[in-house]
Amino acid sequence: MRNRLVAGNWKMNKTPAQTDVFINRFLELVDSNHAAEILLLPPFTSLDWAGKLLAAVGISLGAQDLYFEPGGPFTGEISTEMLLACHCSYVLVGHSERRTILNENETLVNRKVLAATASGIRPILCVGETLTEHQQRKARERICFQLEHGLAGMDQQDAASVVIAYEPLWAIGTGETASAQAAQETINMIRKWLAVAYDDSLSRRIRILYGGSVNPENTAALLDQPDIDGVLVGGASLSPETFAQIANCAGQSAT
Ligand code: PGA
């Protein structure tokens, strides 16, 4: 049985003081016995503070990126050891904004995925097609390419700890969501890919999220789909009110 996961990716938003305000308000609004796992992904500078606030309340914490080296002359980078010290149990890898704006390639994404799992942090590997690939019906090709390279060299046991996030680029921050049916079809295709690359049991166990303009109105329909195990929320995770609505909705559909 796959536990639902609702992740809030704050991107480059919120100072530690704003993080504090958000978390305190969010805790007032979220169902105390929510059935879904809730995960916050604040910027690096808020991780330490968020980790202290969240440790006791059963909400998971993750980072938006990492570097694959354990330490040394890598100016500006953050290691898995640093993330673990802030109580991170997840890390986003290969978000489309890092792939497109910061030119992260498949090799770098793969090294980060491997470094995360080696340290015991669960990577959330982001995959998804561009608008042009979508229009040219090349989504499947793009996503399989990203899976093949992103998970290269990963054995069965480590792969079981990975979460996949399907985020079509044309749906990120645009207000356009893939229909629940279309998201289900693509995520089912990802599950089939995993069954061939690994086996049926791993494919059934691995959690796959949908991301791209998720909001309180479209969450229930997305989570009603048999292969969608949760949502990766950007803009709508910045408000404690909307993110609590999404988390509470996911908690209900999980029961
Ligand atoms: P969005 O972002 O919800 O604002 O579309 C999702 C993401 O980039 O993870």
PDB file of N, CA and C and ligand atoms in Angstrom, residues 9 11 95 97 167 171-173 212-214 232-235, ligand 1:
ATOM      1  N   ASN A   9       6.695  22.696  -2.558  1.00  0.00           N
ATOM      2  CA  ASN A   9       7.984  23.215  -3.043  1.00  0.00           C
ATOM      3  C   ASN A   9       7.916  24.736  -3.048  1.00  0.00           C
ATOM      4  N   LYS A  11      10.252  26.843  -3.617  1.00  0.00           N
ATOM      5  CA  LYS A  11      11.189  27.492  -4.553  1.00  0.00           C
ATOM      6  C   LYS A  11      11.948  28.612  -3.828  1.00  0.00           C
ATOM      7  N   HIS A  95      14.599  19.156 -10.757  1.00  0.00           N
ATOM      8  CA  HIS A  95      13.412  19.973 -11.025  1.00  0.00           C
ATOM      9  C   HIS A  95      13.618  20.696 -12.356  1.00  0.00           C
ATOM     10  N   GLU A  97      13.095  23.600 -13.325  1.00  0.00           N
ATOM     11  CA  GLU A  97      13.711  24.935 -13.273  1.00  0.00           C
ATOM     12  C   GLU A  97      15.228  24.819 -13.176  1.00  0.00           C
ATOM     13  N   GLU A 167       6.066  16.135 -13.755  1.00  0.00           N
ATOM     14  CA  GLU A 167       5.681  17.545 -13.842  1.00  0.00           C
ATOM     15  C   GLU A 167       5.827  18.025 -15.283  1.00  0.00           C
ATOM     16  N   ALA A 171       2.764  22.886 -17.527  1.00  0.00           N
ATOM     17  CA  ALA A 171       1.771  23.038 -16.448  1.00  0.00           C
ATOM     18  C   ALA A 171       2.361  23.714 -15.221  1.00  0.00           C
ATOM     19  N   ILE A 172       3.683  23.947 -15.218  1.00  0.00           N
ATOM     20  CA  ILE A 172       4.311  24.498 -14.005  1.00  0.00           C
ATOM     21  C   ILE A 172       4.152  26.011 -13.961  1.00  0.00           C
ATOM     22  N   GLY A 173       3.445  26.478 -12.942  1.00  0.00           N
ATOM     23  CA  GLY A 173       3.276  27.910 -12.723  1.00  0.00           C
ATOM     24  C   GLY A 173       2.435  28.608 -13.775  1.00  0.00           C
ATOM     25  N   GLY A 212       2.328  20.485 -11.117  1.00  0.00           N
ATOM     26  CA  GLY A 212       2.054  21.442 -12.201  1.00  0.00           C
ATOM     27  C   GLY A 212       0.701  22.070 -11.985  1.00  0.00           C
ATOM     28  N   SER A 213       0.704  23.284 -11.356  1.00  0.00           N
ATOM     29  CA  SER A 213      -0.535  24.030 -11.097  1.00  0.00           C
ATOM     30  C   SER A 213      -1.564  23.241 -10.279  1.00  0.00           C
ATOM     31  N   VAL A 214      -1.075  22.479  -9.326  1.00  0.00           N
ATOM     32  CA  VAL A 214      -1.997  21.793  -8.402  1.00  0.00           C
ATOM     33  C   VAL A 214      -2.592  22.848  -7.470  1.00  0.00           C
ATOM     34  N   LEU A 232       2.945  17.377  -6.014  1.00  0.00           N
ATOM     35  CA  LEU A 232       4.060  18.282  -5.742  1.00  0.00           C
ATOM     36  C   LEU A 232       3.538  19.676  -6.081  1.00  0.00           C
ATOM     37  N   VAL A 233       3.431  20.498  -5.056  1.00  0.00           N
ATOM     38  CA  VAL A 233       2.720  21.770  -5.184  1.00  0.00           C
ATOM     39  C   VAL A 233       3.707  22.925  -5.097  1.00  0.00           C
ATOM     40  N   GLY A 234       3.675  23.828  -6.066  1.00  0.00           N
ATOM     41  CA  GLY A 234       4.544  25.005  -6.023  1.00  0.00           C
ATOM     42  C   GLY A 234       3.791  26.199  -5.460  1.00  0.00           C
ATOM     43  N   GLY A 235       3.270  27.039  -6.349  1.00  0.00           N
ATOM     44  CA  GLY A 235       2.624  28.295  -5.954  1.00  0.00           C
ATOM     45  C   GLY A 235       1.598  28.137  -4.841  1.00  0.00           C
TER      46      GLY A 235
HETATM   47  P1  PGA B   1       3.354  25.055  -9.541  1.00  0.00           P
HETATM   48  O1  PGA B   1       4.839  24.449  -9.417  1.00  0.00           O
HETATM   49  O2  PGA B   1       2.472  24.282  -8.599  1.00  0.00           O
HETATM   50  O3  PGA B   1       3.494  26.504  -9.152  1.00  0.00           O
HETATM   51  O4  PGA B   1       2.932  24.866 -10.958  1.00  0.00           O
HETATM   52  C1  PGA B   1       5.048  23.065  -9.274  1.00  0.00           C
HETATM   53  C2  PGA B   1       6.532  22.767  -9.219  1.00  0.00           C
HETATM   54  O5  PGA B   1       7.305  23.431  -9.921  1.00  0.00           O
HETATM   55  O6  PGA B   1       6.955  21.867  -8.485  1.00  0.00           O
END
